Amino acid sequence: MIDARARLLLVSNSTLHGHGYLDHAAKAIPAFLGDRRRVLFVPWALKDHAGYAAKASERLAAMGIGLDSIHSAADPVRAIGLAEAFFVGGGNTFRLLKALQETGALQAIRRRVLSGVPYIGSSAGSNVAAPTIRTTNDMPIVQPVSFGALGLVPFQINPHYLDPDPGSKHMGETREERLVQFLEENEVPVVGLREGAWLRVEGGSVTLEGTTGARIFRHGEAPVETNPGDRLDPLVL
Amino acid sequence: MIDARARLLLVSNSTLHGHGYLDHAAKAIPAFLGDRRRVLFVPWALKDHAGYAAKASERLAAMGIGLDSIHSAADPVRAIGLAEAFFVGGGNTFRLLKALQETGALQAIRRRVLSGVPYIGSSAGSNVAAPTIRTTNDMPIVQPVSFGALGLVPFQINPHYLDPDPGSKHMGETREERLVQFLEENEVPVVGLREGAWLRVEGGSVTLEGTTGARIFRHGEAPVETNPGDRLDPLVL
């Protein structure tokens, strides 16, 4: 079940090969925001908050969207309370989650999204919309209080989902092998979201958009391929 | 500083492309163990403990080494107290560390290695020899009590270290980018250990062995290439 008021755009990646920052989502983002024209940006997944906010601000300005960054707010929780919409940027998921937990932003953002404030996440920002960060690809460079995240959707996301490379000589686990290990220990479904794909969550329903599709992993079942335009509700809710 | 009594063989990977399980280390392992001819195996990084122990037992038998597996010990800590040597196998580092913490094996193994009992780790088994698991490549499929690990060496290990692929169209972070992110948040040096390489720790000193070399990452400095046969002491101690 997803709260019917929750509206989320969960993007696999910020930059698609051969394109500029957020180019592949340049139509989807303003369309999703509708008449809301200002986002509160969360840059905490990267180290350089000011640089990251400047880059995002410039890109969103070109879409006609204004940006305030939470790193320059005197009171982050108050800034969240006033936000028209959220944009949580990619980077390291552990670093992002730790900051969300330590500032109280985690509960504050969750509360507002469940009351209808739109949420855009990219990469790490999509990971933290899930119940936990247990399906991130990132290195655990810092230790959050727990792996518990926003829980705005009842399934996990694996951004930058990568199909196995049959020619590889590298013996580390493939992405699919890693997600199978996740399902050995957990029962929550996982959306393996390829670069170029995103999920639109609205009215309690989940639609796959973008160009590249997603692979759905469920406990005790074979993975399922899904295509742009598909409603994922029966697979993940 | 490394305790002069500690003896460790920290291997990047269990299987090298084109070879069988542990083939690339088939001479190094018996040589390292000397006249010790029985190891206590820790299979907790994989789900199927019995299957993993059977596979390891068969491979080590071909090297003339006997194996008991900790998963079939009535009292794991007692088994650790009696072991002639340890072999901690690869798999998922979070799953391995959680089991080491929950059973008390973490403190027990640490104590025995610091009193001179040899330790062989492969992949996840090498990760947990470091101060923390913050440089693992694995997915955080379960949540350990903390990221604190055995701390048998004062540096981090990144097993299966992978050089950037200039032809890749995938936009996820390269391994080097991930380790740079680690050093944004931590000051501990990291040994990026390529598949086919291992570290031999003896007499308070660290030697790089195998065929493929390692890349050393230190806070605020450019990465350094090292070659088989190199003493890494000045870089990592």
Coordinates of C-alpha atoms in Angstrom, one line a residue:
Chain A
M1 CA 0.0 0.0 0.0
I2 CA 1.1 3.5 -0.8
D3 CA -0.6 6.5 0.7
A4 CA -2.8 7.9 -2.0
R5 CA -1.6 11.5 -1.3
A6 CA 2.0 10.7 -1.8
R7 CA 3.5 11.9 -5.1
L8 CA 7.0 10.8 -6.0
L9 CA 9.3 10.8 -9.1
L10 CA 12.1 8.3 -8.4
V11 CA 14.8 8.6 -11.0
S12 CA 17.6 6.0 -11.5
N13 CA 20.4 8.4 -12.3
S14 CA 21.2 12.1 -12.6
T15 CA 23.2 11.9 -15.8
L16 CA 22.7 9.5 -18.7
H17 CA 25.7 8.6 -20.9
G18 CA 26.1 11.1 -23.7
H19 CA 23.7 13.7 -22.1
G20 CA 24.0 16.5 -19.6
Y21 CA 23.0 16.6 -16.0
L22 CA 19.2 15.7 -15.7
D23 CA 18.7 16.1 -19.5
H24 CA 16.8 12.8 -19.8
A25 CA 14.3 13.9 -17.1
A26 CA 14.0 17.5 -18.3
K27 CA 10.4 17.1 -19.4
A28 CA 9.3 14.7 -16.7
I29 CA 10.4 17.0 -13.8
P30 CA 8.4 20.1 -14.6
A31 CA 5.4 18.0 -15.7
F32 CA 5.5 16.2 -12.4
L33 CA 5.7 19.4 -10.4
G34 CA 2.8 21.0 -12.2
D35 CA 2.2 24.6 -11.0
R36 CA 4.7 24.2 -8.2
R37 CA 7.8 26.2 -9.3
R38 CA 10.2 25.9 -6.4
V39 CA 12.0 22.9 -4.8
L40 CA 13.9 22.4 -1.6
F41 CA 17.1 20.7 -2.7
V42 CA 18.9 18.2 -0.4
P43 CA 22.6 18.0 -1.4
W44 CA 23.8 15.9 1.5
A45 CA 24.8 12.9 -0.6
L46 CA 27.9 14.8 -1.8
K47 CA 30.6 16.4 0.2
D48 CA 30.5 19.8 -1.5
H49 CA 27.0 21.1 -0.7
A50 CA 27.4 24.6 -2.1
G51 CA 28.8 23.4 -5.4
Y52 CA 26.2 20.7 -5.8
A53 CA 23.4 23.2 -5.0
A54 CA 24.7 25.6 -7.5
K55 CA 24.8 23.0 -10.3
A56 CA 21.3 21.8 -9.5
S57 CA 20.0 25.3 -9.3
E58 CA 21.4 26.2 -12.7
R59 CA 19.9 23.1 -14.3
L60 CA 16.5 23.5 -12.7
A61 CA 16.4 27.2 -13.7
A62 CA 16.6 26.1 -17.3
M63 CA 13.4 24.1 -16.6
G64 CA 11.7 27.2 -15.1
I65 CA 12.1 25.9 -11.6
G66 CA 13.6 27.8 -8.6
L67 CA 15.7 26.1 -6.0
D68 CA 16.5 26.6 -2.3
S69 CA 19.1 24.3 -0.8
I70 CA 18.6 22.8 2.7
H71 CA 22.3 23.2 3.5
S72 CA 21.9 27.0 3.7
A73 CA 18.8 26.9 5.8
A74 CA 19.3 28.0 9.4
D75 CA 16.7 25.5 10.5
P76 CA 16.4 22.5 8.1
V77 CA 13.2 21.2 9.7
R78 CA 11.5 24.6 9.4
A79 CA 12.7 24.8 5.7
I80 CA 11.1 21.4 5.1
G81 CA 7.8 22.6 6.7
L82 CA 7.7 25.5 4.2
A83 CA 8.8 23.6 1.0
E84 CA 6.5 23.4 -2.1
A85 CA 8.4 20.3 -3.3
F86 CA 11.6 18.3 -2.5
F87 CA 14.5 17.3 -4.7
V88 CA 16.9 14.9 -3.1
G89 CA 20.1 14.6 -5.2
G90 CA 22.3 11.5 -5.8
G91 CA 25.8 10.7 -4.4
N92 CA 26.6 8.4 -1.5
T93 CA 23.4 6.9 0.1
F94 CA 25.0 6.3 3.5
R95 CA 26.2 9.9 3.8
L96 CA 22.7 11.1 2.7
L97 CA 20.8 8.9 5.1
K98 CA 23.1 9.8 8.1
A99 CA 22.5 13.5 7.5
L100 CA 18.7 13.0 7.1
Q101 CA 18.7 11.1 10.4
E102 CA 21.0 13.5 12.4
T103 CA 19.0 16.6 11.4
G104 CA 15.5 15.3 11.9
A105 CA 14.9 15.8 8.2
L106 CA 13.9 12.1 7.7
Q107 CA 10.7 12.3 9.8
A108 CA 10.0 15.9 8.6
I109 CA 10.2 15.1 4.9
R110 CA 8.2 11.9 5.4
R111 CA 5.4 13.7 7.1
R112 CA 5.2 16.4 4.4
V113 CA 5.3 13.9 1.5
L114 CA 2.5 11.9 3.1
S115 CA 0.5 15.1 3.2
G116 CA 0.9 15.6 -0.6
V117 CA 4.2 17.6 -1.1
P118 CA 5.9 16.2 -4.2
Y119 CA 9.2 14.4 -3.9
I120 CA 11.8 14.0 -6.6
G121 CA 14.7 11.7 -5.9
S122 CA 17.6 10.8 -8.1
S123 CA 19.9 7.8 -7.4
A124 CA 20.7 8.0 -3.7
G125 CA 17.6 10.2 -3.4
S126 CA 15.5 7.4 -4.8
N127 CA 17.2 4.8 -2.5
V128 CA 16.2 6.7 0.6
A129 CA 12.5 6.8 -0.5
A130 CA 12.4 3.0 0.1
P131 CA 11.9 1.3 3.5
T132 CA 15.6 0.9 3.9
I133 CA 18.9 1.5 2.1
R134 CA 19.7 -2.2 1.9
T135 CA 19.7 -2.2 -1.9
T136 CA 22.0 0.7 -2.5
N137 CA 25.1 0.2 -4.6
D138 CA 27.1 2.6 -2.6
M139 CA 30.1 2.1 -0.3
P140 CA 29.3 2.3 3.4
I141 CA 31.7 5.2 3.9
V142 CA 29.9 6.5 7.0
Q143 CA 27.6 4.7 9.5
P144 CA 24.0 5.9 9.8
V145 CA 22.1 5.2 13.0
S146 CA 20.2 2.6 11.2
F147 CA 19.5 1.5 7.6
G148 CA 15.8 2.6 8.0
A149 CA 14.9 5.3 5.4
L150 CA 11.9 7.3 4.4
G151 CA 9.6 4.3 3.7
L152 CA 7.5 6.4 1.3
V153 CA 7.0 3.3 -0.9
P154 CA 6.7 -0.3 0.3
F155 CA 9.4 -1.7 -2.1
Q156 CA 13.1 -1.3 -2.5
I157 CA 14.9 0.5 -5.4
N158 CA 18.2 -0.5 -6.9
P159 CA 19.2 2.5 -9.0
H160 CA 21.7 2.3 -11.9
Y161 CA 20.5 -1.3 -12.4
L162 CA 23.1 -3.0 -14.6
D163 CA 22.6 -6.2 -16.6
P164 CA 25.3 -8.8 -16.3
D165 CA 28.1 -8.4 -18.8
P166 CA 28.7 -11.8 -20.4
G167 CA 32.2 -10.8 -21.5
S168 CA 33.4 -9.7 -18.1
K169 CA 36.5 -11.3 -16.5
H170 CA 35.8 -9.6 -13.2
M171 CA 34.7 -12.1 -10.5
G172 CA 32.9 -9.8 -8.1
E173 CA 29.1 -10.5 -7.9
T174 CA 26.9 -9.2 -10.7
R175 CA 24.1 -6.8 -9.7
E176 CA 21.5 -9.6 -10.1
E177 CA 23.6 -11.8 -7.7
R178 CA 23.7 -9.1 -5.2
L179 CA 19.9 -8.6 -5.3
V180 CA 19.4 -12.4 -5.0
Q181 CA 21.6 -12.2 -1.8
F182 CA 19.3 -9.4 -0.6
L183 CA 16.2 -11.6 -1.1
E184 CA 17.9 -14.4 0.8
E185 CA 17.7 -12.2 3.8
N186 CA 14.6 -10.0 3.1
E187 CA 11.1 -10.4 1.6
V188 CA 10.6 -6.8 0.3
P189 CA 10.3 -6.6 -3.6
V190 CA 13.1 -4.7 -5.4
V191 CA 12.8 -2.6 -8.5
G192 CA 16.1 -2.8 -10.5
L193 CA 15.8 0.6 -12.2
R194 CA 18.1 0.9 -15.3
E195 CA 19.8 4.2 -16.1
G196 CA 17.3 6.3 -18.1
A197 CA 14.3 4.9 -16.2
W198 CA 12.2 6.4 -13.4
L199 CA 9.1 5.6 -11.3
R200 CA 6.1 7.9 -11.1
V201 CA 4.1 7.3 -7.9
E202 CA 0.7 8.9 -7.8
G203 CA -2.8 8.0 -6.5
G204 CA -1.4 5.0 -4.7
S205 CA -0.1 3.6 -8.0
V206 CA 3.4 3.1 -9.5
T207 CA 4.2 3.7 -13.2
L208 CA 7.5 2.9 -14.9
E209 CA 8.6 5.7 -17.2
G210 CA 11.7 6.7 -19.2
T211 CA 13.4 4.7 -21.9
T212 CA 15.1 1.6 -20.5
G213 CA 12.8 -0.5 -18.3
A214 CA 13.2 -2.1 -15.0
R215 CA 13.8 -5.6 -13.7
I216 CA 11.7 -6.7 -10.7
F217 CA 13.1 -9.1 -8.1
R218 CA 10.7 -10.8 -5.6
H219 CA 11.4 -13.3 -2.8
G220 CA 11.2 -16.9 -4.1
E221 CA 10.3 -15.9 -7.6
A222 CA 12.2 -15.5 -10.9
P223 CA 13.0 -11.9 -11.9
V224 CA 10.4 -10.1 -14.2
E225 CA 11.2 -7.6 -17.0
T226 CA 9.0 -4.6 -17.2
N227 CA 8.8 -1.8 -19.8
P228 CA 8.2 1.9 -20.0
G229 CA 4.5 2.7 -19.5
D230 CA 3.9 -0.4 -17.3
R231 CA 1.9 -0.2 -14.1
L232 CA 4.0 -2.0 -11.5
D233 CA 1.3 -2.2 -8.9
P234 CA 0.7 -6.0 -9.0
L235 CA 4.5 -6.7 -8.8
V236 CA 5.6 -4.3 -6.0
L237 CA 2.5 -3.4 -3.9
Chain B
M1 CA 51.3 -0.4 13.9
I2 CA 50.6 -4.1 13.5
D3 CA 51.1 -6.5 16.4
A4 CA 54.3 -8.4 15.5
R5 CA 52.7 -11.7 16.5
A6 CA 49.8 -11.3 14.0
R7 CA 50.1 -13.4 10.8
L8 CA 47.5 -12.8 8.1
L9 CA 47.1 -13.7 4.4
L10 CA 44.5 -11.4 3.0
V11 CA 43.3 -12.4 -0.5
S12 CA 41.4 -10.2 -2.9
N13 CA 39.2 -12.9 -4.4
S14 CA 38.4 -16.6 -4.1
T15 CA 38.2 -17.4 -7.8
L16 CA 40.3 -15.8 -10.6
H17 CA 38.8 -15.6 -14.1
G18 CA 39.7 -18.8 -16.0
H19 CA 40.8 -20.7 -12.9
G20 CA 39.1 -22.9 -10.3
Y21 CA 38.2 -22.0 -6.7
L22 CA 41.4 -20.8 -4.8
D23 CA 43.7 -22.1 -7.6
H24 CA 45.6 -18.8 -7.8
A25 CA 46.5 -19.1 -4.0
A26 CA 47.0 -22.8 -4.0
K27 CA 50.8 -22.5 -3.3
A28 CA 50.5 -19.4 -1.0
I29 CA 48.0 -20.9 1.4
P30 CA 50.0 -24.1 2.5
A31 CA 53.2 -22.1 2.5
F32 CA 51.6 -19.5 4.8
L33 CA 50.2 -22.2 7.2
G34 CA 53.6 -23.9 7.5
D35 CA 53.3 -27.0 9.7
R36 CA 49.7 -26.2 10.7
R37 CA 47.5 -28.5 8.8
R38 CA 44.0 -27.8 9.9
V39 CA 41.9 -24.6 9.6
L40 CA 38.6 -23.4 11.3
F41 CA 36.5 -22.2 8.3
V42 CA 34.0 -19.4 8.7
P43 CA 31.2 -19.7 6.0
W44 CA 28.9 -17.0 7.3
A45 CA 29.3 -14.7 4.3
L46 CA 27.1 -17.0 2.2
K47 CA 23.6 -18.3 3.1
D48 CA 24.4 -22.0 2.5
H49 CA 26.9 -22.8 5.2
A50 CA 27.0 -26.5 4.7
G51 CA 27.4 -26.3 0.9
Y52 CA 30.1 -23.6 1.3
A53 CA 32.0 -25.6 3.9
A54 CA 31.9 -28.8 1.7
K55 CA 33.4 -26.8 -1.2
A56 CA 36.1 -25.3 0.9
S57 CA 36.9 -28.6 2.6
E58 CA 37.4 -30.3 -0.8
R59 CA 39.6 -27.6 -2.1
L60 CA 41.8 -27.4 1.0
A61 CA 42.1 -31.2 1.1
A62 CA 43.8 -31.0 -2.3
M63 CA 46.4 -28.8 -0.6
G64 CA 46.8 -31.3 2.2
I65 CA 44.9 -29.1 4.7
G66 CA 42.0 -30.3 6.9
L67 CA 39.0 -28.1 7.6
D68 CA 36.4 -27.8 10.4
S69 CA 33.5 -25.4 9.8
I70 CA 32.4 -23.1 12.6
H71 CA 28.7 -23.5 11.5
S72 CA 28.7 -27.0 12.8
A73 CA 30.4 -26.2 16.1
A74 CA 28.1 -26.5 19.2
D75 CA 30.1 -23.6 20.7
P76 CA 31.7 -21.3 18.1
V77 CA 33.8 -19.4 20.6
R78 CA 35.2 -22.6 22.1
A79 CA 36.0 -23.8 18.5
I80 CA 37.8 -20.5 17.9
G81 CA 39.8 -21.1 21.2
L82 CA 41.0 -24.5 19.9
A83 CA 41.7 -23.5 16.3
E84 CA 45.2 -24.0 14.7
A85 CA 44.4 -21.4 12.0
F86 CA 41.4 -19.5 10.6
F87 CA 40.0 -19.3 7.1
V88 CA 37.2 -16.7 6.6
G89 CA 35.5 -17.1 3.3
G90 CA 34.1 -14.5 0.9
G91 CA 30.5 -13.6 0.1
N92 CA 28.5 -10.7 1.6
T93 CA 30.5 -8.7 4.1
F94 CA 27.5 -7.3 6.0
R95 CA 26.1 -10.8 6.6
L96 CA 29.6 -12.0 7.7
L97 CA 30.2 -9.2 10.1
K98 CA 26.7 -9.5 11.6
A99 CA 27.3 -13.2 12.4
L100 CA 30.7 -12.5 13.8
Q101 CA 29.2 -9.8 16.1
E102 CA 26.2 -11.8 17.2
T103 CA 28.1 -15.0 18.1
G104 CA 31.0 -13.3 19.9
A105 CA 33.4 -14.7 17.3
L106 CA 34.6 -11.2 16.5
Q107 CA 36.4 -10.6 19.8
A108 CA 37.4 -14.3 20.1
I109 CA 39.1 -14.5 16.7
R110 CA 40.8 -11.1 17.2
R111 CA 42.3 -12.3 20.5
R112 CA 43.6 -15.5 19.0
V113 CA 45.1 -13.8 15.9
L114 CA 46.9 -11.3 18.2
S115 CA 48.4 -14.3 20.0
G116 CA 49.8 -15.7 16.8
V117 CA 47.1 -18.0 15.3
P118 CA 47.3 -17.5 11.5
Y119 CA 44.3 -15.9 9.7
I120 CA 43.5 -16.4 6.0
G121 CA 40.7 -14.2 4.6
S122 CA 39.3 -14.0 1.1
S123 CA 37.3 -11.1 -0.2
A124 CA 34.7 -10.4 2.6
G125 CA 37.1 -12.3 4.9
S126 CA 39.7 -9.8 4.0
N127 CA 37.4 -6.8 4.5
V128 CA 36.6 -7.9 8.1
A129 CA 40.3 -8.0 9.0
A130 CA 40.3 -4.2 8.6
P131 CA 39.2 -1.6 11.3
T132 CA 35.8 -1.3 9.7
I133 CA 33.9 -2.7 6.7
R134 CA 33.5 0.9 5.2
T135 CA 35.4 -0.1 2.0
T136 CA 33.4 -3.2 1.1
N137 CA 31.8 -3.4 -2.4
D138 CA 28.9 -5.4 -1.0
M139 CA 25.3 -4.5 -0.7
P140 CA 24.1 -3.8 2.8
I141 CA 21.5 -6.6 2.8
V142 CA 21.5 -7.0 6.6
Q143 CA 22.4 -4.5 9.3
P144 CA 25.3 -5.3 11.6
V145 CA 25.4 -3.8 15.1
S146 CA 28.2 -1.5 13.8
F147 CA 30.6 -1.3 10.9
G148 CA 33.5 -2.0 13.4
A149 CA 35.4 -5.2 12.3
L150 CA 38.4 -7.2 13.5
G151 CA 40.9 -4.4 13.2
L152 CA 43.8 -6.8 12.8
V153 CA 45.5 -4.3 10.4
P154 CA 45.4 -0.5 10.7
F155 CA 44.4 0.1 7.1
Q156 CA 41.3 -0.7 5.0
I157 CA 41.1 -3.2 2.2
N158 CA 39.0 -2.9 -1.0
P159 CA 39.0 -6.4 -2.5
H160 CA 38.2 -7.1 -6.2
Y161 CA 39.7 -3.6 -6.9
L162 CA 38.7 -2.7 -10.4
D163 CA 40.4 -0.1 -12.7
P164 CA 38.0 2.3 -14.4
D165 CA 36.8 1.1 -17.8
P166 CA 37.3 4.0 -20.3
G167 CA 34.7 2.4 -22.7
S168 CA 31.9 2.1 -20.1
K169 CA 28.6 3.9 -20.7
H170 CA 27.5 3.2 -17.1
M171 CA 27.2 6.3 -15.0
G172 CA 27.5 4.8 -11.5
E173 CA 30.7 5.8 -9.6
T174 CA 33.9 4.0 -10.6
R175 CA 35.7 2.2 -7.8
E176 CA 38.3 5.0 -7.5
E177 CA 35.5 7.5 -7.2
R178 CA 34.0 5.5 -4.4
L179 CA 37.3 5.3 -2.5
V180 CA 37.8 9.0 -2.9
Q181 CA 34.4 9.5 -1.3
F182 CA 35.5 7.2 1.5
L183 CA 38.6 9.5 2.0
E184 CA 36.4 12.5 2.1
E185 CA 34.9 11.1 5.3
N186 CA 37.8 9.0 6.8
E187 CA 41.6 9.3 7.2
V188 CA 42.5 5.5 7.2
P189 CA 44.6 4.4 4.1
V190 CA 43.0 1.9 1.7
V191 CA 44.6 -0.9 -0.2
G192 CA 42.7 -1.4 -3.5
L193 CA 43.6 -5.1 -4.0
R194 CA 43.1 -6.3 -7.5
E195 CA 41.8 -9.8 -8.2
G196 CA 44.9 -12.1 -8.2
A197 CA 46.7 -10.1 -5.5
W198 CA 47.0 -10.7 -1.7
L199 CA 48.7 -9.2 1.3
R200 CA 51.0 -11.2 3.6
V201 CA 51.2 -9.7 7.1
E202 CA 54.0 -11.0 9.2
G203 CA 56.4 -9.6 11.8
G204 CA 54.6 -6.3 11.8
S205 CA 55.2 -5.8 8.1
V206 CA 52.9 -6.0 5.0
T207 CA 54.0 -7.5 1.7
L208 CA 52.0 -7.4 -1.6
E209 CA 52.0 -10.8 -3.4
G210 CA 50.2 -12.4 -6.3
T211 CA 50.3 -11.2 -9.9
T212 CA 48.2 -8.1 -10.3
G213 CA 49.3 -5.4 -7.9
A214 CA 47.4 -2.9 -5.7
R215 CA 46.5 0.8 -5.7
I216 CA 46.9 2.6 -2.5
F217 CA 44.6 5.5 -1.5
R218 CA 45.5 8.0 1.2
H219 CA 43.7 11.0 2.6
G220 CA 44.7 14.1 0.8
E221 CA 47.2 12.4 -1.5
A222 CA 47.2 11.0 -5.1
P223 CA 46.7 7.2 -5.4
V224 CA 50.0 5.2 -5.6
E225 CA 50.5 2.0 -7.7
T226 CA 52.4 -0.8 -6.0
N227 CA 53.7 -4.1 -7.5
P228 CA 53.9 -7.7 -6.4
G229 CA 56.8 -8.1 -4.0
D230 CA 56.5 -4.5 -2.6
R231 CA 56.6 -3.9 1.1
L232 CA 53.7 -1.6 1.8
D233 CA 54.7 -0.5 5.3
P234 CA 55.6 3.1 4.5
L235 CA 52.2 3.6 2.7
V236 CA 49.8 1.9 5.0
L237 CA 51.4 1.7 8.5

